CSV table of C-alpha atoms in Angstrom, one decimal:
chain,number,residue,atom,x,y,z
A,1,TYR,CA,0.2,0.0,0.0
A,2,PRO,CA,1.5,3.6,-1.2
A,3,LEU,CA,1.9,5.3,1.7
A,4,HIS,CA,2.6,9.0,-0.9
A,5,GLY,CA,5.4,10.4,1.5
A,6,ALA,CA,3.3,10.2,4.8
A,7,VAL,CA,5.1,8.6,8.0
A,8,ARG,CA,6.2,5.1,6.3
A,9,GLN,CA,2.3,3.2,9.0
A,10,ASP,CA,2.9,0.3,10.9
A,11,HIS,CA,1.3,-3.6,10.7
A,12,SER,CA,-0.8,-2.2,14.0
A,13,THR,CA,-1.7,1.1,12.3
A,14,MET,CA,-3.0,-1.0,9.2
A,15,ASP,CA,-4.7,-3.4,11.0
A,16,LEU,CA,-7.1,0.2,13.0
A,17,ALA,CA,-7.3,1.6,9.2
A,18,GLN,CA,-9.0,-2.5,8.2
A,19,GLN,CA,-10.8,-3.0,11.1
A,20,TYR,CA,-12.3,0.5,11.3
A,21,LEU,CA,-13.2,0.6,7.3
A,22,GLU,CA,-14.6,-2.8,7.3
A,23,LYS,CA,-17.1,-1.8,11.0
A,24,TYR,CA,-17.9,1.5,10.1
A,25,TYR,CA,-17.5,3.0,6.6
A,26,ASN,CA,-18.8,-1.2,4.7
A,27,PHE,CA,-15.3,-1.8,3.5
A,28,ARG,CA,-14.7,-5.4,1.7
A,29,LYS,CA,-13.4,-7.2,3.6
A,30,ASN,CA,-10.3,-9.4,2.0
A,31,GLU,CA,-8.6,-12.3,2.8
A,32,LYS,CA,-5.3,-10.1,1.8
A,33,GLN,CA,-3.8,-7.9,4.6
A,34,PHE,CA,-5.0,-4.4,4.0
A,35,TYR,CA,-1.4,-3.1,4.0
A,36,LYS,CA,-0.5,-6.0,1.5
A,37,ARG,CA,-2.9,-5.2,-1.9
A,38,LYS,CA,-1.7,-4.6,-5.0
A,39,ASP,CA,-4.4,-2.1,-5.5
A,40,SER,CA,-5.0,1.0,-3.3
A,41,SER,CA,-7.7,2.8,-4.9
A,42,SER,CA,-10.5,1.4,-3.1
A,43,VAL,CA,-8.7,1.6,0.0
A,44,VAL,CA,-8.0,5.2,-0.4
A,45,LYS,CA,-11.9,6.3,-1.9
A,46,LYS,CA,-12.6,4.4,1.9
A,47,ILE,CA,-10.3,6.1,3.3
A,48,GLN,CA,-11.0,9.9,1.7
A,49,GLU,CA,-15.0,8.5,2.8
A,50,MET,CA,-14.0,7.8,5.9
A,51,GLN,CA,-11.8,11.1,5.9
A,52,LYS,CA,-14.8,13.7,4.3
A,53,PHE,CA,-17.2,12.0,6.8
A,54,LEU,CA,-14.7,12.7,9.9
A,55,GLY,CA,-14.3,16.0,8.4
A,56,LEU,CA,-10.4,15.8,8.3
A,57,GLU,CA,-8.5,16.6,4.9
A,58,ILE,CA,-9.1,14.5,2.3
A,59,THR,CA,-6.0,12.7,1.8
A,60,GLY,CA,-6.3,9.4,0.9
A,61,GLU,CA,-4.1,8.7,3.5
A,62,LEU,CA,-3.3,7.4,7.0
A,63,ASP,CA,-2.0,10.5,7.9
A,64,SER,CA,-0.6,11.8,12.3
A,65,ASN,CA,-5.2,13.7,11.8
A,66,THR,CA,-6.6,10.2,10.3
A,67,VAL,CA,-4.9,7.8,12.7
A,68,GLU,CA,-5.4,9.4,15.9
A,69,LEU,CA,-8.7,10.1,15.2
A,70,MET,CA,-9.0,6.0,14.7
A,71,HIS,CA,-7.9,5.5,18.2
A,72,LYS,CA,-11.0,7.8,19.7
A,73,PRO,CA,-13.9,6.4,21.3
A,74,ARG,CA,-16.7,6.8,18.9
A,75,CYS,CA,-20.1,5.5,18.9
A,76,GLY,CA,-20.5,2.2,16.8
A,77,VAL,CA,-23.2,2.8,14.7
A,78,PRO,CA,-21.5,2.7,11.1
A,79,ASP,CA,-21.3,5.8,9.8
A,80,VAL,CA,-21.5,4.6,6.3
A,81,GLY,CA,-25.6,3.3,6.3
A,82,GLY,CA,-26.8,0.1,5.7
B,1,PHE,CA,-27.1,16.0,10.1
B,2,SER,CA,-29.2,13.4,8.2
B,3,THR,CA,-30.9,10.7,9.5
B,4,PHE,CA,-31.0,6.3,8.6
B,5,PRO,CA,-32.3,5.2,5.0
B,6,GLY,CA,-35.8,6.0,4.9
B,7,SER,CA,-35.9,8.6,7.4
B,8,PRO,CA,-37.5,5.7,10.1
B,9,LYS,CA,-39.7,7.8,12.9
B,10,TRP,CA,-41.1,6.7,15.7
B,11,ARG,CA,-45.6,7.2,14.2
B,12,LYS,CA,-46.5,8.9,17.4
B,13,ASN,CA,-45.2,11.8,19.8
B,14,HIS,CA,-45.2,9.6,23.2
B,15,ILE,CA,-42.5,7.6,23.4
B,16,SER,CA,-42.0,4.6,26.0
B,17,TYR,CA,-38.2,3.4,27.5
B,18,ARG,CA,-37.5,1.2,30.1
B,19,ILE,CA,-33.3,0.3,32.1
B,20,VAL,CA,-33.2,-3.3,31.1
B,21,ASN,CA,-30.2,-3.3,33.6
B,22,TYR,CA,-27.4,-1.1,35.3
B,23,THR,CA,-23.2,-1.2,35.0
B,24,LEU,CA,-22.1,-1.1,38.3
B,25,ASP,CA,-19.3,2.2,37.6
B,26,LEU,CA,-22.2,4.4,39.3
B,27,PRO,CA,-25.3,4.1,41.4
B,28,LYS,CA,-28.4,2.9,39.4
B,29,GLU,CA,-29.6,6.6,40.4
B,30,SER,CA,-27.1,8.0,38.6
B,31,VAL,CA,-27.4,6.1,35.5
B,32,ASP,CA,-31.4,6.9,36.2
B,33,SER,CA,-30.7,10.0,36.7
B,34,ALA,CA,-27.8,10.0,33.0
B,35,ILE,CA,-30.7,9.0,30.6
B,36,GLU,CA,-33.8,11.2,32.0
B,37,ARG,CA,-30.9,14.2,31.5
B,38,ALA,CA,-30.3,12.9,28.1
B,39,LEU,CA,-33.7,12.3,26.8
B,40,LYS,CA,-35.3,15.7,27.8
B,41,VAL,CA,-32.1,16.8,26.0
B,42,TRP,CA,-34.1,15.4,23.0
B,43,GLU,CA,-38.1,16.5,24.7
B,44,GLU,CA,-36.7,20.4,25.1
B,45,VAL,CA,-37.1,20.5,21.0
B,46,THR,CA,-39.7,18.4,19.6
B,47,PRO,CA,-42.9,17.7,20.9
B,48,LEU,CA,-42.0,14.4,21.6
B,49,THR,CA,-42.3,12.0,25.7
B,50,PHE,CA,-40.5,10.3,27.5
B,51,SER,CA,-42.3,7.6,30.3
B,52,ARG,CA,-40.3,5.0,31.7
B,53,ILE,CA,-41.3,1.5,32.5
B,54,SER,CA,-40.1,-1.5,35.0
B,55,GLU,CA,-41.5,-4.3,33.2
B,56,GLY,CA,-41.9,-5.4,30.0
B,57,GLU,CA,-41.6,-4.6,26.0
B,58,ALA,CA,-41.0,-0.6,26.1
B,59,ASP,CA,-40.3,1.7,23.2
B,60,ILE,CA,-36.7,2.3,23.4
B,61,MET,CA,-34.2,-0.9,25.5
B,62,ILE,CA,-31.8,0.0,27.0
B,63,SER,CA,-29.3,-1.8,28.1
B,64,PHE,CA,-25.6,-2.9,28.7
B,65,ALA,CA,-24.0,-5.3,28.2
B,66,VAL,CA,-20.4,-6.4,26.5
B,67,GLY,CA,-18.2,-8.7,24.1
B,68,GLU,CA,-20.9,-9.7,21.9
B,69,HIS,CA,-25.0,-9.4,23.1
B,70,GLY,CA,-27.7,-10.9,21.4
B,71,ASP,CA,-26.7,-8.6,18.0
B,72,PHE,CA,-24.8,-8.6,14.6
B,73,TYR,CA,-23.1,-6.2,16.4
B,74,PRO,CA,-20.7,-6.9,19.1
B,75,PHE,CA,-19.1,-4.3,21.3
B,76,ASP,CA,-15.2,-4.8,21.5
B,77,GLY,CA,-13.6,-4.1,25.1
B,78,VAL,CA,-12.0,-0.9,26.0
B,79,GLY,CA,-12.0,2.4,23.9
B,80,GLN,CA,-13.3,2.3,20.5
B,81,SER,CA,-17.0,1.6,20.3
B,82,LEU,CA,-18.7,3.4,23.4
B,83,ALA,CA,-21.8,2.0,22.5
B,84,HIS,CA,-24.6,2.2,19.9
B,85,ALA,CA,-28.7,2.6,19.4
B,86,TYR,CA,-31.1,1.5,16.9
B,87,PRO,CA,-32.9,3.6,15.0
B,88,PRO,CA,-37.1,4.5,15.2
B,89,GLY,CA,-39.3,0.9,14.6
B,90,PRO,CA,-40.5,-2.9,17.1
B,91,GLY,CA,-38.7,-4.9,18.7
B,92,PHE,CA,-34.5,-4.5,18.9
B,93,TYR,CA,-35.4,-1.1,16.6
B,94,GLY,CA,-34.8,1.6,18.9
B,95,ASP,CA,-33.0,-0.3,21.0
B,96,ALA,CA,-29.4,1.6,22.9
B,97,HIS,CA,-27.0,-0.7,23.9
B,98,PHE,CA,-24.1,0.2,25.7
B,99,ASP,CA,-20.6,-1.7,26.3
B,100,ASP,CA,-19.7,-2.1,29.7
B,101,ASP,CA,-16.3,-2.6,30.1
B,102,GLU,CA,-15.6,1.2,29.1
B,103,LYS,CA,-15.7,3.3,32.4
B,104,TRP,CA,-18.6,5.4,33.0
B,105,SER,CA,-18.8,7.9,34.8
B,106,LEU,CA,-20.6,11.5,35.0
B,107,GLY,CA,-18.0,13.6,34.6
B,108,PRO,CA,-15.2,14.2,32.7
B,109,SER,CA,-13.0,11.4,33.3
B,110,GLY,CA,-14.0,7.2,31.4
B,111,THR,CA,-16.8,7.9,29.9
B,112,ASN,CA,-19.0,10.3,30.2
B,113,LEU,CA,-23.1,8.5,30.8
B,114,PHE,CA,-25.2,11.5,29.8
B,115,LEU,CA,-22.9,12.2,26.2
B,116,VAL,CA,-22.8,9.4,25.3
B,117,ALA,CA,-26.6,8.6,26.4
B,118,ALA,CA,-28.2,11.8,24.7
B,119,HIS,CA,-25.8,11.0,21.6
B,120,GLU,CA,-27.7,6.8,21.1
B,121,LEU,CA,-31.1,8.7,22.2
B,122,GLY,CA,-30.4,10.4,19.1
B,123,HIS,CA,-30.4,6.6,17.1
B,124,SER,CA,-33.3,5.6,18.8
B,125,LEU,CA,-35.6,8.7,17.6
B,126,GLY,CA,-34.1,8.6,13.4
B,127,LEU,CA,-31.4,10.4,13.3
B,128,PHE,CA,-27.7,9.7,11.8
B,129,HIS,CA,-24.7,10.2,12.8
B,130,SER,CA,-23.7,13.9,11.4
B,131,ASN,CA,-20.4,15.2,9.6
B,132,ASN,CA,-20.8,18.4,11.8
B,133,LYS,CA,-18.1,18.3,14.4
B,134,GLU,CA,-19.7,20.2,17.0
B,135,SER,CA,-22.8,18.6,16.9
B,136,LEU,CA,-24.0,15.8,19.6
B,137,MET,CA,-24.7,13.7,16.9
B,138,TYR,CA,-20.6,14.1,15.4
B,139,PRO,CA,-19.2,10.4,16.1
B,140,VAL,CA,-17.0,10.5,17.5
B,141,TYR,CA,-16.7,11.2,21.7
B,142,ARG,CA,-14.9,13.9,22.7
B,143,PHE,CA,-16.0,16.0,26.4
B,144,SER,CA,-13.8,18.4,26.4
B,145,THR,CA,-14.7,21.7,29.3
B,146,SER,CA,-12.8,24.3,27.2
B,147,GLN,CA,-15.8,23.1,24.6
B,148,ALA,CA,-20.1,23.1,24.2
B,149,ASN,CA,-19.7,19.5,22.1
B,150,ILE,CA,-22.2,18.4,25.1
B,151,ARG,CA,-24.9,20.7,23.8
B,152,LEU,CA,-27.4,20.2,20.8
B,153,SER,CA,-26.5,22.0,18.0
B,154,GLN,CA,-28.3,23.6,15.9
B,155,ASP,CA,-27.3,20.9,13.1
B,156,ASP,CA,-28.6,18.4,15.8
B,157,ILE,CA,-32.4,20.6,16.5
B,158,GLU,CA,-32.3,21.2,13.0
B,159,GLY,CA,-32.4,17.2,12.2
B,160,ILE,CA,-34.5,16.0,14.8
B,161,GLN,CA,-36.3,18.3,13.9
B,162,SER,CA,-37.0,18.1,10.6
B,163,LEU,CA,-38.3,14.8,11.4
B,164,TYR,CA,-40.6,15.8,14.9
B,165,GLY,CA,-41.2,19.5,13.7
B,166,ALA,CA,-40.7,21.5,17.3
B,167,ARG,CA,-41.7,21.5,20.2
B,168,PRO,CA,-45.2,23.7,20.8
B,169,SER,CA,-44.5,27.0,21.4
B,170,SER,CA,-47.9,27.6,23.4
B,171,ASP,CA,-46.0,25.6,26.5
B,172,ALA,CA,-45.6,27.3,28.7
B,173,THR,CA,-42.7,25.5,30.5
B,174,VAL,CA,-41.1,25.7,27.5
B,175,VAL,CA,-37.3,25.9,28.7
B,176,PRO,CA,-35.1,28.2,25.7
B,177,VAL,CA,-33.2,25.6,23.3
B,178,PRO,CA,-29.6,25.6,24.4
B,179,SER,CA,-28.2,26.3,20.7
B,180,ILE,CA,-24.6,26.9,20.6
B,181,SER,CA,-24.4,29.3,17.4
B,182,PRO,CA,-24.7,31.7,16.7
B,183,LYS,CA,-22.2,31.8,19.7
B,184,PRO,CA,-22.9,34.4,22.9
B,185,GLU,CA,-20.1,36.4,23.2
B,186,THR,CA,-18.1,35.5,26.6
B,187,PRO,CA,-17.3,37.7,29.8
B,188,VAL,CA,-14.4,39.0,30.4
B,189,LYS,CA,-13.9,38.5,34.5
B,190,CYS,CA,-11.7,41.6,34.8
B,191,ASP,CA,-15.3,43.8,32.5
B,192,PRO,CA,-15.7,47.4,35.7
B,193,ALA,CA,-19.3,47.1,34.1
B,194,LEU,CA,-19.3,43.5,34.1
B,195,SER,CA,-22.9,41.5,36.7
B,196,PHE,CA,-23.4,38.4,38.3
B,197,ASP,CA,-26.4,36.5,36.9
B,198,ALA,CA,-26.0,34.0,40.4
B,199,VAL,CA,-23.4,33.6,42.9
B,200,THR,CA,-23.4,30.0,45.6
B,201,MET,CA,-20.6,27.9,47.6
B,202,LEU,CA,-20.1,24.4,46.3
B,203,ARG,CA,-18.4,22.4,49.0
B,204,GLY,CA,-16.3,25.9,50.0
B,205,GLU,CA,-15.5,27.4,46.9
B,206,PHE,CA,-18.1,29.9,45.2
B,207,LEU,CA,-18.9,29.7,41.7
B,208,PHE,CA,-19.8,33.4,39.9
B,209,PHE,CA,-22.3,33.2,36.7
B,210,LYS,CA,-22.4,34.8,33.6
B,211,ASP,CA,-24.2,33.6,30.6
B,212,ARG,CA,-23.4,30.8,29.4
B,213,HIS,CA,-20.4,30.7,32.0
B,214,PHE,CA,-19.1,30.7,36.1
B,215,TRP,CA,-15.9,31.1,37.3
B,216,ARG,CA,-14.5,28.7,40.1
B,217,ARG,CA,-12.7,30.4,42.4
B,218,THR,CA,-11.7,27.8,45.6
B,219,GLN,CA,-9.3,28.4,48.4
B,220,TRP,CA,-6.3,27.1,47.0
B,221,ASN,CA,-5.9,28.4,44.6
B,222,PRO,CA,-6.7,32.6,44.2
B,223,GLU,CA,-6.8,32.8,40.8
B,224,PRO,CA,-10.9,32.1,39.1
B,225,GLU,CA,-11.1,29.3,36.5
B,226,PHE,CA,-13.4,30.4,33.8
B,227,HIS,CA,-16.1,27.7,32.8
B,228,LEU,CA,-19.5,26.8,30.5
B,229,ILE,CA,-22.1,25.8,32.9
B,230,SER,CA,-22.4,22.3,30.2
B,231,ALA,CA,-18.9,21.1,31.0
B,232,PHE,CA,-20.1,20.6,34.7
B,233,TRP,CA,-23.2,20.0,34.4
B,234,PRO,CA,-25.1,19.9,30.9
B,235,SER,CA,-28.4,19.6,31.2
B,236,LEU,CA,-28.4,22.7,33.2
B,237,PRO,CA,-29.5,25.7,30.8
B,238,SER,CA,-27.5,29.3,30.8
B,239,GLY,CA,-28.4,32.8,31.7
B,240,LEU,CA,-29.5,31.2,35.4
B,241,ASP,CA,-31.9,33.5,37.8
B,242,ALA,CA,-30.2,32.6,41.6
B,243,ALA,CA,-28.6,29.5,43.2
B,244,TYR,CA,-27.5,28.7,47.0
B,245,GLU,CA,-26.3,25.7,48.6
B,246,ALA,CA,-28.0,24.1,51.2
B,247,ASN,CA,-24.6,23.1,52.4
B,248,ASN,CA,-26.3,21.1,55.3
B,249,LYS,CA,-27.9,19.0,52.5
B,250,ASP,CA,-23.9,19.0,50.2
B,251,ARG,CA,-26.4,20.9,47.3
B,252,VAL,CA,-26.7,23.5,45.2
B,253,LEU,CA,-29.7,24.8,43.9
B,254,ILE,CA,-29.7,26.5,41.3
B,255,PHE,CA,-33.1,28.7,39.5
B,256,LYS,CA,-34.0,29.8,35.9
B,257,GLY,CA,-38.0,31.2,35.5
B,258,SER,CA,-40.4,29.0,37.3
B,259,GLN,CA,-38.1,25.6,37.6
B,260,PHE,CA,-35.1,25.0,40.0
B,261,TRP,CA,-33.0,21.9,40.2
B,262,ALA,CA,-30.9,20.3,42.2
B,263,VAL,CA,-26.8,19.7,41.2
B,264,ARG,CA,-24.9,17.5,44.1
B,265,GLY,CA,-21.2,17.8,43.0
B,266,ASN,CA,-20.9,18.3,38.9
B,267,GLU,CA,-24.6,15.8,38.9
B,268,VAL,CA,-28.0,16.7,38.2
B,269,GLN,CA,-30.7,15.2,40.6
B,270,ALA,CA,-33.6,12.7,39.1
B,271,GLY,CA,-36.6,14.3,39.4
B,272,TYR,CA,-35.9,17.9,38.6
B,273,PRO,CA,-36.6,20.9,38.1
B,274,LYS,CA,-39.3,21.7,39.5
B,275,GLY,CA,-41.7,23.9,40.2
B,276,ILE,CA,-40.7,27.1,42.1
B,277,HIS,CA,-43.7,27.5,43.8
B,278,THR,CA,-43.3,23.6,45.3
B,279,LEU,CA,-41.0,25.7,47.5
B,280,GLY,CA,-44.2,27.5,48.9
B,281,PHE,CA,-44.3,31.1,46.4
B,282,PRO,CA,-47.2,32.3,45.1
B,283,PRO,CA,-48.6,32.1,41.9
B,284,THR,CA,-48.0,36.0,41.4
B,285,VAL,CA,-43.3,35.0,42.0
B,286,LYS,CA,-42.2,34.0,38.2
B,287,LYS,CA,-39.0,34.0,38.5
B,288,ILE,CA,-36.4,34.4,41.6
B,289,ASP,CA,-33.4,37.1,41.7
B,290,ALA,CA,-30.8,36.4,44.3
B,291,ALA,CA,-31.5,32.9,47.1
B,292,VAL,CA,-28.7,32.7,50.2
B,293,PHE,CA,-28.0,30.0,52.2
B,294,GLU,CA,-27.6,31.0,56.2
B,295,LYS,CA,-26.3,27.9,57.3
B,296,GLU,CA,-25.6,29.0,60.9
B,297,LYS,CA,-29.5,29.2,61.2
B,298,LYS,CA,-30.8,26.6,58.0
B,299,LYS,CA,-32.6,29.6,56.6
B,300,THR,CA,-32.6,30.8,52.8
B,301,TYR,CA,-33.4,34.3,52.1
B,302,PHE,CA,-35.3,34.4,48.2
B,303,PHE,CA,-35.0,37.6,46.9
B,304,VAL,CA,-38.3,38.8,44.0
B,305,GLY,CA,-38.1,42.9,43.2
B,306,ASP,CA,-38.0,44.7,46.3
B,307,LYS,CA,-39.0,41.3,48.9
B,308,TYR,CA,-37.7,38.9,50.0
B,309,TRP,CA,-39.1,35.3,51.5
B,310,ARG,CA,-36.9,32.9,54.2
B,311,PHE,CA,-37.5,29.3,53.0
B,312,ASP,CA,-36.8,27.5,56.1
B,313,GLU,CA,-34.3,24.5,55.4
B,314,THR,CA,-35.4,22.3,57.6
B,315,ARG,CA,-38.8,21.9,57.5
B,316,GLN,CA,-39.0,23.0,53.9
B,317,LEU,CA,-40.9,25.2,54.8
B,318,MET,CA,-42.0,29.1,53.7
B,319,ASP,CA,-41.3,31.2,57.0
B,320,LYS,CA,-44.7,33.1,58.2
B,321,GLY,CA,-44.1,36.6,58.1
B,322,PHE,CA,-42.7,36.7,54.3
B,323,PRO,CA,-42.8,38.3,52.6
B,324,ARG,CA,-41.1,41.4,53.6
B,325,LEU,CA,-39.7,44.6,51.9
B,326,ILE,CA,-36.0,44.7,51.4
B,327,THR,CA,-34.7,47.7,52.8
B,328,ASP,CA,-36.9,47.1,56.3
B,329,ASP,CA,-34.1,44.2,57.4
B,330,PHE,CA,-31.8,45.4,54.6
B,331,PRO,CA,-31.4,48.6,55.0
B,332,GLY,CA,-28.9,50.2,52.6
B,333,ILE,CA,-28.9,47.6,49.5
B,334,GLU,CA,-31.5,48.4,47.3
B,335,PRO,CA,-34.6,46.5,46.3
B,336,GLN,CA,-33.5,44.1,42.8
B,337,VAL,CA,-30.6,42.5,43.0
B,338,ASP,CA,-28.5,40.3,41.6
B,339,ALA,CA,-27.2,37.3,42.8
B,340,VAL,CA,-26.5,37.6,47.2
B,341,LEU,CA,-23.6,35.5,48.6
B,342,HIS,CA,-23.1,34.5,52.9
B,343,ALA,CA,-19.4,34.0,53.9
B,344,PHE,CA,-17.4,34.9,56.9
B,345,GLY,CA,-20.6,35.9,58.7
B,346,PHE,CA,-21.7,39.0,56.8
B,347,PHE,CA,-24.4,38.8,53.0
B,348,TYR,CA,-22.5,39.9,49.9
B,349,PHE,CA,-25.3,41.2,47.7
B,350,PHE,CA,-24.1,42.0,44.2
B,351,ARG,CA,-26.0,44.8,41.9
B,352,GLY,CA,-24.3,45.4,38.4
B,353,SER,CA,-21.6,46.3,38.6
B,354,SER,CA,-21.6,46.9,43.0
B,355,GLN,CA,-21.5,44.8,45.4
B,356,PHE,CA,-22.1,45.5,49.6
B,357,GLU,CA,-20.9,44.0,52.2
B,358,PHE,CA,-23.1,44.6,54.6
B,359,ASP,CA,-23.0,42.8,58.3
B,360,PRO,CA,-26.2,41.9,59.4
B,361,ASN,CA,-25.9,42.3,63.5
B,362,ALA,CA,-24.5,46.3,62.7
B,363,ARG,CA,-27.1,46.4,59.7
B,364,THR,CA,-25.7,48.7,58.2
B,365,VAL,CA,-23.5,48.0,54.7
B,366,THR,CA,-20.2,48.4,55.5
B,367,HIS,CA,-18.8,48.2,52.7
B,368,THR,CA,-19.1,49.2,48.3
B,369,LEU,CA,-17.2,47.0,46.0
B,370,LYS,CA,-17.0,45.6,42.2
B,371,SER,CA,-19.2,42.8,41.6
B,372,ASN,CA,-16.1,40.9,40.2
B,373,SER,CA,-13.8,42.3,43.1
B,374,TRP,CA,-13.7,38.8,43.8
B,375,LEU,CA,-12.0,37.6,40.6
B,376,LEU,CA,-8.8,39.4,41.6
B,377,CYS,CA,-9.9,42.5,39.7
């Protein structure tokens, strides 16, 4: 997964991002690990969707603001309608 | 704001709720109070009313659970997902579940139950998440004493009123809608024209209320702290009329209009607000200007216009022979006071930007000060 110059992400951050997007943004579960995906476009789109919804700068990257917000406690209701 | 797909809503205005079980983190009555206050947040801006039932199926079933708890959304231990709720409908719809692996609290530490409950009950009424960071329905938990994020924002109000409409304006008991926008001016402690809405003591500290804020002066720190009222008592209104501490009962009574609230520490007691007439005032009294408790005599003095009443805290009754004229018993004090404090054997009467120190033994004003002299100005 390309990081576009952002700080190198460790696996725990990637795991968190994958779980976060799956849980709250209907990200399609994939057998492959999030950080090993060859095609990153859907991941970037989902991150952008999350950043837009949460009022963050839309970078499509797991920048520090995005990761920080993902660590915060929140309501369990997904942010996208099922 | 947004609503759930299809905009589900309750097709009635009277909704029942039931607290199915409790967290061990808080006393049961504190949970009851937090839920009651959370529902009131929505009740105050809609035609909706809520009643609690103790058994059977309620529209909104409220429960605490850990991990997998019978729906498709298991909780996840400490942190992350705090709670979830379902949109209006039959069966589990409308229900609210709270993750009991969290440390539930009533203040800024741990996870504030009132704040989370108000958010979840917004879902129970049909509101989906908002992307407005100031709104109660924003999905990320924040409890900050420097922000008004625990009050309904205009976004929340518009959202819930898009489903149920506004509270009928003919309702005489309507409480002013707490809104964070537009933001009123922030008072400045050393403004020479500063006046106070209400002044009280709380567990040895002095509290000075002004609009949405209050200054808190402790004995240990002469520099007063400045806070939003909502940061300590989220369900209290702003622009208070009067406040006093009945410290023989460890509670502060807060007055606005024809209603009053009782708080103990930072917890608003269940069963409030109550009408001021339950204290024994005649119907002609519409609001209290100021109140003060004299602990030696266990009497509370209520000031209304040019008169005052005396309330016996032991008997919980108004003393006979009142009201009396303020000028008859407090010579030198002009009628219509903003606030009164009793400290160091003196009464301190606040009116506009002036303050009068009154010696009850000598029955005379001993000093005239600026109102904000307590704030090191």
